[in-house]
Amino acid sequence: MTDVRPPVGLVDSGKGSNPIPAGGVAPEAEFDVPSGLPAGTPTPRAGDARLARLSLNQRTTANWNLREAIDGTVAAGLSSIGLWREPIAEVGLATAVGWIEASGLRVSTICRGGFFTTADPVERRNAHDENLRALDEAAALGAPTLVLVPGGLPEGSKDLVGARSRAAEAVAALALEAKARGVVLGIEPMNPIFAADRGVVSTLAQALDIAEQFAADEVGVVVDTFHLWWEPGVEQQIARAGAGERIVSYQVCDWITPLPADTLLSRGMMGDGHIDFPAFTRAVATAGYTGDIEVEIFNAEVWAAPGAEVLATLARRYATLVHPHL
Amino acid sequence: MTDVRPPVGLVDSGKGSNPIPAGGVAPEAEFDVPSGLPAGTPTPRAGDARLARLSLNQRTTANWNLREAIDGTVAAGLSSIGLWREPIAEVGLATAVGWIEASGLRVSTICRGGFFTTADPVERRNAHDENLRALDEAAALGAPTLVLVPGGLPEGSKDLVGARSRAAEAVAALALEAKARGVVLGIEPMNPIFAADRGVVSTLAQALDIAEQFAADEVGVVVDTFHLWWEPGVEQQIARAGAGERIVSYQVCDWITPLPADTLLSRGMMGDGHIDFPAFTRAVATAGYTGDIEVEIFNAEVWAAPGAEVLATLARRYATLVHPHL
């Protein structure tokens, strides 16, 4: 990491504070992305025990293909990665499996299955079959969890109760299929900002109401700070999830305001927004979760930054805001 | 309403369907705003019994001052209006009271009090005093309810639990003050999209948990479709609110996607989005609510349209989507 520098246009040089010492270029100068602010702490490097559970969700470095994401994750000293199906499909499953095995990385999750709120019988069957393929991929890659994003209201429908009911039915149809493959389904409750068009399961309480209809080695829940930070009583729901051994993934990123114009890309780097990561993380740790912790950030500015700088920033933020509270 | 015409730029004349008949201008042609689509039903006019409970929340016609809003509401045949404090302040409370009394309109709510999540003692006192002034105004205008928007996280704070706790404390400090003035405090739970920067009370269940600590003639809840449509179990919460006679206002507007870039202005005209108004309205009616029903739409396109056309559209949409289900 000798080429770390502030992203163009993101550092306010008008404040009179020049991050470059008078003596010349400081080789250790590092800057957070996307804020452009000087790094508040040294970057944890390969071998640093604090990185043991940190996982890069591949969408955080959306401009990297699978090869680059694997290499970047290894280079940053992480031992885990959360993979998305589209970049796997680009190279083919067998190649992806080979690369992952050669890399030594764990696959923390496969993102994503779900999208099963349709009322149309043919579409339901297609969605089910697609989820079976996703489960096959998760099993082949050794991922313990397939993340399920339920999907939004079907086109033209305003029946949210019905869509939620069908999502639960679709989970039921997949539960034993998942277990047979050694994969646990992870229902991801999503911020209500996405209730209409992306995910009709809106709270951890609601996700647990579904998951608890099945065995814990069949269906669990994904605990994502962005989606759940606002939920009244979320600490109690996290405890409930932990008591039932239902937490299959802990994902972190921040809620920033003002929201970017494209709300799908409104996630921020931990520390750049309003979420209390120490308190949230303590709740997850107290609930007994010992798995990997993914950083998943959909954000145009993050995507525009060099992947290595994104990884360095998220490792620093994780080391200060998350790891001490595990 | 002889000057109704499609708003400039909103009607797609490229589709080959000219709304003006070949014989000349059709005096009855009406178009919805902001969609620009032909009206699906005749506009209810003054004297139409369906308008008896319909109230214009003044922010829906944000470009109208108080005088224009009163005149426009009367002209549209409504008998109720929800007032905001800023336009009242522009003319002074005494003038506003005189205008309202002369108009014969009911004032359904005063918007808005609240903004009391601060931890700073001086700011807390100031917020309390400001809410007392708002209560005085509500009493003077004969409004049964002061709508309380709790406010977001204080600047730099990430303590959402603390902010919620302070909001409840602030309500407690105001409860008897409201009762003494014959005004009921209406806690407005807000869509979690606003949890960080506008309203830390995020669900109807949470608002009721606060309200039920007080008498029903002191503290109630505002039921707003935009804020609550996604809430799991919202029908049960509406029933709970009704059983305790806690519903002090029913406000309607739609959730539209994609969300406009400014999420504060992301509310849509009823029928333009994803909310099931018949089902939601039946729940409110079944819960026993018999008060006024406000249309409150923050939307740049609505604000850019002539107020009379906005009122005509909302009256039509109310007549088809809300009124039949009361």
XYZ file of C-alpha atoms in Angstrom:
652
model
C 0.000 0.000 0.000
C 2.464 2.649 -1.113
C 0.084 4.454 -3.426
C -2.530 5.544 -0.910
C -3.534 9.117 -1.502
C -6.638 11.214 -1.093
C -9.215 10.614 -3.814
C -9.364 13.572 -6.160
C -11.881 16.127 -5.060
C -12.604 14.564 -1.717
C -10.020 16.342 0.415
C -10.772 19.903 1.424
C -7.421 21.543 1.014
C -8.978 24.911 1.722
C -8.960 24.305 5.443
C -5.282 25.152 5.612
C -4.254 21.765 6.943
C -1.920 20.061 4.522
C -1.689 16.344 5.229
C 1.764 16.198 3.592
C 4.493 17.190 6.083
C 6.807 20.024 5.107
C 9.690 17.606 4.757
C 8.158 15.899 1.751
C 5.806 13.039 0.957
C 5.049 10.935 4.007
C 5.091 7.295 2.925
C 2.779 6.337 5.752
C 0.083 8.917 4.980
C -3.236 7.179 4.525
C -6.653 8.592 3.884
C -10.080 7.173 4.449
C -12.437 6.635 1.551
C -14.767 8.083 0.618
C -14.386 10.868 3.194
C -10.857 11.796 2.157
C -9.981 12.458 5.779
C -6.646 11.342 7.218
C -6.808 7.826 8.605
C -7.406 7.926 12.329
C -5.449 4.777 13.067
C -2.802 2.595 11.386
C -4.155 0.014 8.969
C -4.231 -3.520 10.358
C -2.064 -5.676 8.098
C -1.908 -9.374 7.273
C -1.335 -11.354 10.435
C -3.071 -8.843 12.671
C -5.328 -10.898 14.917
C -8.010 -8.230 14.746
C -8.697 -9.198 11.149
C -9.512 -12.813 12.002
C -13.279 -12.459 11.571
C -13.436 -9.583 9.094
C -14.909 -10.493 5.713
C -15.141 -8.435 2.547
C -18.593 -8.598 1.051
C -17.822 -8.474 -2.615
C -20.342 -5.738 -3.374
C -18.246 -3.310 -1.355
C -15.664 -3.430 -4.142
C -18.202 -3.719 -6.928
C -15.753 -2.789 -9.640
C -13.543 -5.759 -8.883
C -14.220 -9.031 -10.638
C -13.949 -12.271 -8.684
C -10.238 -12.709 -9.321
C -9.478 -9.180 -8.199
C -11.721 -9.505 -5.161
C -10.020 -12.705 -4.026
C -6.557 -11.271 -4.577
C -7.460 -7.984 -2.907
C -8.934 -9.721 0.096
C -5.857 -11.886 0.550
C -3.561 -8.913 0.064
C -5.396 -6.986 2.755
C -4.829 -9.795 5.222
C -8.435 -10.911 5.506
C -9.279 -14.599 5.624
C -12.928 -14.433 4.577
C -15.018 -13.111 1.703
C -18.737 -12.859 1.004
C -19.393 -13.732 -2.628
C -22.124 -12.633 -5.023
C -23.559 -14.960 -7.589
C -23.119 -12.718 -10.630
C -19.304 -12.543 -10.494
C -19.225 -16.283 -9.801
C -21.307 -16.852 -12.917
C -18.878 -14.759 -14.960
C -16.108 -17.313 -14.476
C -18.205 -20.398 -13.834
C -18.722 -22.208 -10.566
C -15.896 -24.734 -11.005
C -13.356 -21.995 -11.609
C -14.669 -20.011 -8.657
C -14.387 -23.050 -6.397
C -10.844 -23.663 -7.557
C -9.817 -20.056 -6.963
C -11.369 -19.968 -3.524
C -9.731 -23.250 -2.485
C -6.353 -22.063 -3.743
C -6.744 -18.740 -1.943
C -7.348 -20.296 1.455
C -10.215 -17.864 2.048
C -13.395 -18.823 3.821
C -16.622 -17.895 2.054
C -18.723 -16.231 4.734
C -21.944 -16.023 2.696
C -23.311 -16.326 -0.796
C -25.402 -13.349 -1.849
C -28.054 -13.873 -2.767
C -31.115 -15.978 -3.030
C -34.698 -15.021 -2.403
C -36.836 -12.795 -4.626
C -39.740 -15.104 -4.105
C -42.765 -12.893 -3.408
C -44.478 -13.476 -6.731
C -48.006 -14.889 -6.793
C -47.608 -16.302 -10.292
C -47.195 -20.109 -10.174
C -44.672 -20.263 -13.002
C -42.602 -17.452 -11.543
C -42.728 -19.117 -8.145
C -41.399 -22.344 -9.583
C -38.668 -20.455 -11.413
C -37.697 -18.608 -8.252
C -37.578 -21.869 -6.314
C -35.364 -23.469 -8.938
C -33.086 -20.459 -8.982
C -32.719 -20.722 -5.226
C -31.811 -24.388 -5.546
C -29.018 -23.398 -7.905
C -27.886 -20.773 -5.406
C -27.848 -23.416 -2.672
C -25.769 -25.693 -4.895
C -23.282 -22.890 -5.387
C -23.127 -22.139 -1.678
C -22.484 -25.805 -0.922
C -19.807 -26.081 -3.596
C -18.020 -23.007 -2.247
C -18.267 -24.143 1.358
C -20.386 -21.148 2.351
C -22.345 -21.805 5.524
C -25.136 -19.432 4.519
C -27.197 -18.340 1.552
C -28.470 -14.804 2.128
C -32.138 -14.471 1.201
C -33.438 -11.105 0.052
C -37.179 -11.661 -0.076
C -37.989 -9.247 -2.894
C -40.549 -6.461 -3.010
C -44.184 -6.221 -3.963
C -44.913 -7.957 -7.259
C -45.475 -5.536 -10.142
C -48.797 -3.779 -9.666
C -49.586 -5.447 -6.354
C -50.252 -3.555 -3.125
C -50.776 -6.668 -1.025
C -47.847 -6.457 1.374
C -49.326 -8.994 3.771
C -49.721 -11.464 0.922
C -46.179 -10.887 -0.325
C -44.810 -11.517 3.146
C -46.848 -14.666 3.448
C -45.566 -15.987 0.139
C -41.991 -15.211 1.175
C -42.468 -17.387 4.246
C -43.936 -20.153 2.094
C -40.973 -19.977 -0.229
C -38.601 -20.323 2.711
C -40.536 -23.386 3.819
C -40.093 -24.956 0.410
C -36.330 -24.411 0.598
C -35.602 -25.324 4.206
C -34.939 -29.036 3.777
C -33.200 -28.445 0.463
C -30.778 -26.180 2.268
C -30.220 -28.612 5.110
C -29.516 -31.425 2.660
C -26.694 -29.302 1.247
C -25.298 -28.258 4.605
C -26.262 -24.633 4.006
C -28.399 -22.491 6.319
C -30.876 -20.068 4.762
C -30.319 -16.548 6.063
C -33.406 -14.355 5.904
C -32.293 -10.751 5.585
C -34.744 -8.265 7.046
C -34.356 -5.051 5.083
C -34.757 -1.422 5.997
C -38.371 -0.368 5.313
C -37.010 2.023 2.717
C -36.889 -1.108 0.537
C -40.220 -2.652 1.544
C -41.914 -1.848 -1.762
C -39.219 -2.781 -4.218
C -36.628 -5.072 -2.653
C -37.398 -6.747 0.634
C -40.794 -7.154 2.254
C -39.394 -8.551 5.509
C -38.758 -5.346 7.430
C -37.664 -6.146 10.970
C -35.508 -8.658 12.783
C -38.568 -9.600 14.809
C -40.456 -10.432 11.635
C -37.543 -12.412 10.185
C -37.291 -14.407 13.399
C -41.023 -15.094 13.347
C -40.405 -16.854 10.045
C -37.090 -18.492 10.883
C -38.325 -19.972 14.146
C -40.829 -22.085 12.251
C -37.843 -24.186 11.159
C -34.829 -25.818 12.738
C -31.845 -23.601 13.422
C -29.690 -25.577 10.998
C -32.215 -24.859 8.267
C -33.178 -21.197 8.600
C -31.504 -18.277 10.348
C -31.360 -14.499 10.044
C -28.901 -11.966 8.697
C -28.230 -9.117 11.093
C -27.252 -6.017 9.118
C -26.685 -2.718 10.886
C -27.957 -0.633 7.956
C -31.231 -2.480 7.858
C -31.856 -2.802 11.587
C -30.205 0.042 13.492
C -33.509 1.906 13.878
C -35.669 -1.077 14.980
C -37.268 -0.463 18.366
C -36.097 -3.164 20.748
C -33.470 -4.461 18.334
C -31.142 -5.449 21.177
C -33.802 -7.766 22.562
C -34.395 -9.213 19.112
C -30.667 -9.803 18.667
C -30.649 -11.605 22.021
C -33.643 -13.649 20.886
C -31.836 -14.523 17.670
C -28.719 -15.512 19.546
C -30.567 -17.628 22.075
C -32.004 -19.627 19.202
C -28.667 -19.781 17.379
C -30.286 -18.011 14.454
C -27.658 -15.418 13.576
C -25.986 -16.683 10.412
C -24.323 -13.443 9.357
C -23.424 -10.087 10.872
C -23.039 -7.379 8.238
C -21.915 -3.856 8.925
C -22.134 -0.505 7.181
C -23.443 2.899 8.192
C -26.634 4.918 7.706
C -25.634 8.290 6.296
C -27.581 11.494 5.833
C -28.557 13.153 3.697
C -29.365 9.985 1.834
C -27.729 9.868 -1.588
C -30.137 10.411 -4.467
C -30.047 6.726 -5.364
C -31.239 5.212 -2.109
C -30.019 1.785 -3.147
C -26.533 3.233 -2.823
C -27.123 4.984 0.461
C -24.843 2.874 2.635
C -21.851 4.464 4.250
C -18.479 3.420 5.595
C -18.683 2.564 9.278
C -18.157 5.736 11.259
C -19.365 8.096 8.531
C -22.992 8.036 9.682
C -25.331 7.613 12.596
C -25.045 3.998 13.693
C -23.677 3.131 17.123
C -21.426 0.231 16.079
C -19.987 -0.437 19.538
C -23.441 -0.892 21.086
C -24.794 -2.899 18.168
C -21.708 -5.110 18.065
C -21.823 -5.754 21.806
C -25.399 -6.928 21.404
C -24.396 -9.327 18.632
C -21.400 -10.595 20.597
C -23.428 -11.001 23.773
C -25.930 -13.007 21.762
C -23.154 -15.510 21.131
C -22.368 -14.885 17.489
C -18.841 -16.073 16.679
C -18.900 -16.079 12.872
C -17.446 -13.805 10.262
C -18.404 -10.153 10.050
C -18.967 -8.788 6.582
C -18.578 -5.223 5.476
C -21.198 -4.638 2.786
C -21.360 -1.117 1.376
C -23.403 -0.083 -1.634
C -22.123 3.412 -2.308
C -21.136 5.099 -5.553
C -18.234 6.986 -3.959
C -16.878 3.820 -2.375
C -17.174 2.020 -5.678
C -15.282 4.801 -7.434
C -12.331 4.492 -5.050
C -9.447 2.040 -5.570
C -10.366 -1.294 -3.997
C -7.204 -1.496 -1.915
C -8.007 1.844 -0.306
C -11.544 0.717 0.402
C -10.201 -2.398 2.107
C -7.674 -0.398 4.097
C -10.338 2.016 5.280
C -12.829 -0.641 6.254
C -10.114 -2.567 8.110
C -9.257 0.561 10.103
C -12.878 1.375 10.861
C -13.569 -2.232 11.795
C -10.533 -2.274 14.079
C -11.750 0.783 15.961
C -15.559 0.557 15.868
C -16.346 -3.160 15.739
C -13.503 -5.421 16.854
C -12.973 -3.973 20.358
C -16.612 -4.716 21.142
C -16.665 -8.362 20.142
C -62.943 24.975 -11.520
C -63.156 26.058 -15.119
C -59.446 26.428 -15.664
C -58.366 22.868 -15.050
C -55.828 21.761 -17.611
C -52.859 19.459 -17.696
C -49.832 20.938 -15.965
C -47.221 21.997 -18.476
C -44.768 19.250 -19.150
C -46.678 16.589 -17.302
C -48.894 15.311 -20.091
C -47.287 13.054 -22.633
C -48.723 14.358 -25.856
C -46.379 12.117 -27.806
C -48.577 9.107 -27.271
C -50.949 10.266 -29.981
C -53.893 10.689 -27.669
C -54.970 14.310 -27.556
C -57.119 14.997 -24.508
C -58.769 17.950 -26.245
C -61.623 16.757 -28.472
C -61.617 17.850 -32.101
C -64.613 20.067 -31.477
C -62.659 22.394 -29.216
C -61.771 22.763 -25.558
C -63.662 20.333 -23.357
C -64.673 22.260 -20.228
C -64.977 19.064 -18.234
C -61.529 17.680 -19.046
C -59.583 17.189 -15.849
C -56.158 15.765 -15.242
C -54.541 14.369 -12.153
C -51.454 15.990 -10.705
C -48.655 15.276 -10.744
C -49.186 12.281 -13.023
C -50.828 14.281 -15.810
C -53.147 11.366 -16.487
C -56.841 11.981 -17.219
C -58.924 12.031 -14.067
C -60.464 8.636 -13.450
C -63.598 9.990 -11.817
C -65.524 13.288 -11.601
C -64.274 15.684 -8.957
C -66.426 15.806 -5.810
C -67.665 19.373 -5.428
C -68.863 21.498 -2.518
C -71.796 19.829 -0.848
C -70.721 16.322 -1.797
C -71.151 14.284 1.369
C -68.003 12.328 0.598
C -65.929 15.402 1.422
C -67.291 15.700 4.953
C -64.149 14.361 6.661
C -61.507 15.298 4.109
C -58.960 17.834 5.323
C -56.209 19.617 3.420
C -52.936 19.500 5.276
C -51.451 22.827 4.396
C -48.070 21.414 3.410
C -49.705 19.705 0.455
C -50.111 23.120 -1.134
C -46.860 24.506 0.200
C -46.787 27.435 -2.176
C -50.036 28.814 -0.811
C -49.926 31.218 2.105
C -52.528 30.889 4.850
C -55.077 33.124 3.140
C -54.793 31.182 -0.105
C -54.941 27.850 1.690
C -58.123 28.787 3.539
C -59.777 30.147 0.404
C -58.677 27.170 -1.671
C -59.938 24.692 0.885
C -63.333 26.387 1.054
C -63.530 26.651 -2.728
C -62.848 22.934 -3.065
C -65.763 22.159 -0.778
C -63.748 20.845 2.144
C -64.709 21.752 5.680
C -61.421 21.066 7.417
C -57.773 22.100 7.172
C -54.568 21.062 8.917
C -52.457 24.136 9.626
C -48.720 24.601 9.959
C -47.220 26.998 12.424
C -44.962 28.877 10.019
C -47.760 30.284 7.814
C -49.735 31.110 10.963
C -46.758 33.073 12.248
C -46.544 34.995 8.983
C -49.885 36.682 9.643
C -49.985 36.432 13.421
C -52.117 34.148 15.558
C -54.987 36.617 16.069
C -55.389 37.159 12.342
C -55.235 33.430 11.696
C -57.912 32.776 14.307
C -60.132 35.440 12.769
C -59.705 34.040 9.268
C -60.411 30.477 10.387
C -63.520 31.517 12.331
C -64.816 33.514 9.385
C -64.163 30.638 6.997
C -66.189 28.143 8.960
C -63.427 25.559 8.558
C -62.461 23.114 11.258
C -58.750 22.919 12.060
C -57.982 19.201 12.092
C -54.446 19.500 13.469
C -51.663 21.948 14.114
C -48.341 20.857 12.662
C -46.118 20.699 14.434
C -44.614 20.445 17.848
C -41.948 18.090 19.063
C -38.250 18.244 18.144
C -37.350 17.458 21.695
C -34.615 14.828 21.577
C -31.805 17.102 22.675
C -29.759 16.217 25.753
C -28.744 19.826 26.358
C -30.653 21.288 29.320
C -31.035 24.747 27.802
C -32.188 23.358 24.465
C -34.632 21.081 26.272
C -36.145 24.013 28.081
C -36.365 25.984 24.850
C -38.037 23.064 23.089
C -40.515 22.706 25.935
C -41.374 26.398 25.810
C -41.774 26.261 22.046
C -44.187 23.370 22.444
C -46.200 25.365 24.980
C -46.540 28.114 22.388
C -47.655 25.543 19.842
C -50.253 24.252 22.300
C -51.499 27.796 22.844
C -51.897 28.202 19.108
C -53.732 24.898 18.769
C -56.107 25.890 21.544
C -56.731 29.327 20.051
C -57.494 27.808 16.660
C -59.738 25.125 18.088
C -57.509 22.316 16.852
C -58.070 19.106 18.789
C -54.506 17.915 18.220
C -50.936 19.137 18.132
C -48.867 16.820 15.938
C -45.555 15.957 17.568
C -42.574 15.126 15.357
C -40.007 13.890 17.847
C -36.889 15.014 15.999
C -33.812 13.026 15.064
C -30.534 12.235 16.739
C -28.936 15.315 18.250
C -25.958 16.579 16.253
C -23.056 14.172 16.645
C -24.966 11.697 18.790
C -25.473 8.044 17.917
C -27.520 7.236 20.998
C -30.867 6.362 19.476
C -32.139 4.694 22.635
C -31.322 7.808 24.611
C -32.985 10.100 22.082
C -36.134 8.006 22.207
C -36.102 8.083 25.976
C -35.775 11.863 26.027
C -38.633 12.179 23.552
C -40.850 10.234 25.936
C -39.741 12.439 28.824
C -40.573 15.543 26.833
C -44.047 14.196 26.121
C -44.500 13.606 29.839
C -43.617 17.216 30.559
C -46.238 18.402 28.082
C -49.135 16.038 28.807
C -50.890 18.045 31.493
C -50.128 21.291 29.719
C -51.961 19.952 26.686
C -54.907 18.714 28.699
C -55.243 22.077 30.406
C -55.652 23.636 26.966
C -58.073 21.042 25.675
C -55.553 19.792 23.114
C -54.363 16.201 22.722
C -50.710 15.578 21.892
C -50.376 13.426 18.788
C -47.130 11.468 18.629
C -46.289 10.852 14.994
C -44.271 7.707 14.400
C -42.160 8.323 11.319
C -40.872 6.044 8.614
C -37.419 4.741 9.613
C -36.015 6.589 6.628
C -36.219 9.610 8.955
C -34.965 7.953 12.159
C -31.595 9.710 12.082
C -32.610 13.210 11.145
C -36.307 13.820 11.802
C -38.222 11.382 13.937
C -36.780 8.782 16.296
C -40.144 7.167 17.020
C -40.341 4.650 14.202
C -43.399 2.447 14.617
C -46.992 2.761 15.719
C -46.265 0.152 18.366
C -43.493 2.324 19.771
C -45.645 5.469 19.688
C -48.388 3.635 21.550
C -45.927 2.396 24.142
C -45.299 6.054 24.941
C -48.862 7.334 24.591
C -50.337 4.660 26.817
C -48.342 5.984 29.744
C -50.795 8.892 29.766
C -54.533 9.445 29.641
C -56.176 9.283 26.237
C -57.246 12.929 26.470
C -53.610 13.879 26.969
C -51.584 11.847 24.471
C -52.553 10.000 21.295
C -50.940 8.919 18.052
C -50.971 10.123 14.473
C -51.578 7.343 11.961
C -49.938 8.244 8.661
C -49.952 5.787 5.782
C -46.578 6.929 4.436
C -44.890 6.332 7.751
C -46.607 3.095 8.736
C -47.669 1.119 5.676
C -44.698 -1.242 5.942
C -44.961 -1.941 9.720
C -45.384 -5.649 10.417
C -48.650 -6.144 12.259
C -49.788 -2.574 11.676
C -53.452 -3.604 11.517
C -53.213 -5.009 15.028
C -51.483 -1.842 16.205
C -54.214 0.291 14.639
C -56.794 -1.826 16.462
C -54.834 -1.361 19.679
C -54.761 2.386 19.106
C -58.467 2.478 18.423
C -59.361 0.402 21.449
C -57.580 2.936 23.609
C -59.078 5.886 21.721
C -55.572 6.984 20.833
C -55.946 7.845 17.154
C -55.960 11.635 16.984
C -55.277 12.007 13.268
C -55.370 9.878 10.143
C -53.097 11.218 7.416
C -52.849 9.798 3.926
C -50.356 9.925 1.087
C -48.555 7.282 -0.931
C -45.126 5.619 -0.934
C -43.702 5.954 -4.418
C -40.708 4.362 -6.081
C -38.152 5.127 -7.151
C -37.859 7.524 -4.245
C -37.242 11.104 -5.379
C -33.688 12.312 -4.821
C -34.779 14.443 -1.887
C -36.301 11.807 0.360
C -38.046 14.450 2.432
C -40.157 15.076 -0.647
C -40.789 11.444 -1.459
C -44.505 11.348 -0.724
C -46.929 10.651 -3.509
C -50.564 11.308 -4.336
C -52.779 8.466 -3.155
C -52.927 5.870 -5.887
C -49.583 6.768 -7.455
C -47.594 4.340 -5.311
C -47.637 1.087 -3.389
C -49.934 1.631 -0.419
C -53.165 -0.323 -0.106
C -55.431 2.543 0.982
C -58.643 0.509 1.099
C -57.142 -2.044 3.512
C -55.389 0.560 5.626
C -58.500 2.742 5.784
C -60.720 -0.174 6.757
C -58.361 -0.890 9.642
C -58.581 2.730 10.812
C -62.361 2.794 10.442
C -62.776 -0.539 12.199
C -60.679 0.843 15.041
C -63.395 3.448 15.544
C -61.724 6.570 14.227
C -64.345 9.140 13.208
C -62.259 12.290 12.874
C -60.947 14.229 9.910
C -58.632 12.659 7.364
C -55.765 14.802 6.198
C -53.977 14.565 2.913
C -50.359 15.508 3.575
C -48.018 15.311 0.597
C -44.458 16.600 0.531
C -43.591 16.402 -3.141
C -41.855 18.886 -5.406
C -44.060 18.052 -8.389
C -47.221 18.471 -6.337
C -45.944 21.762 -5.007
C -45.235 22.981 -8.526
C -48.825 22.343 -9.641
C -51.645 24.883 -9.187
C -53.199 24.393 -5.765
C -56.738 24.049 -7.114
C -55.633 21.144 -9.298
C -53.899 19.518 -6.368
C -57.097 19.784 -4.338
C -59.213 18.442 -7.184
C -56.901 15.467 -7.630
C -56.720 14.607 -3.954
C -60.500 14.891 -3.656
C -60.923 12.430 -6.520
C -58.361 10.002 -5.153
C -59.851 10.270 -1.673
C -63.320 9.645 -3.067
C -62.207 6.439 -4.764
C -59.466 5.032 -2.512
C -60.343 6.180 1.003
C -63.951 7.263 1.448
C -65.655 4.024 0.306
C -63.731 2.146 2.989
C -64.648 4.301 5.948
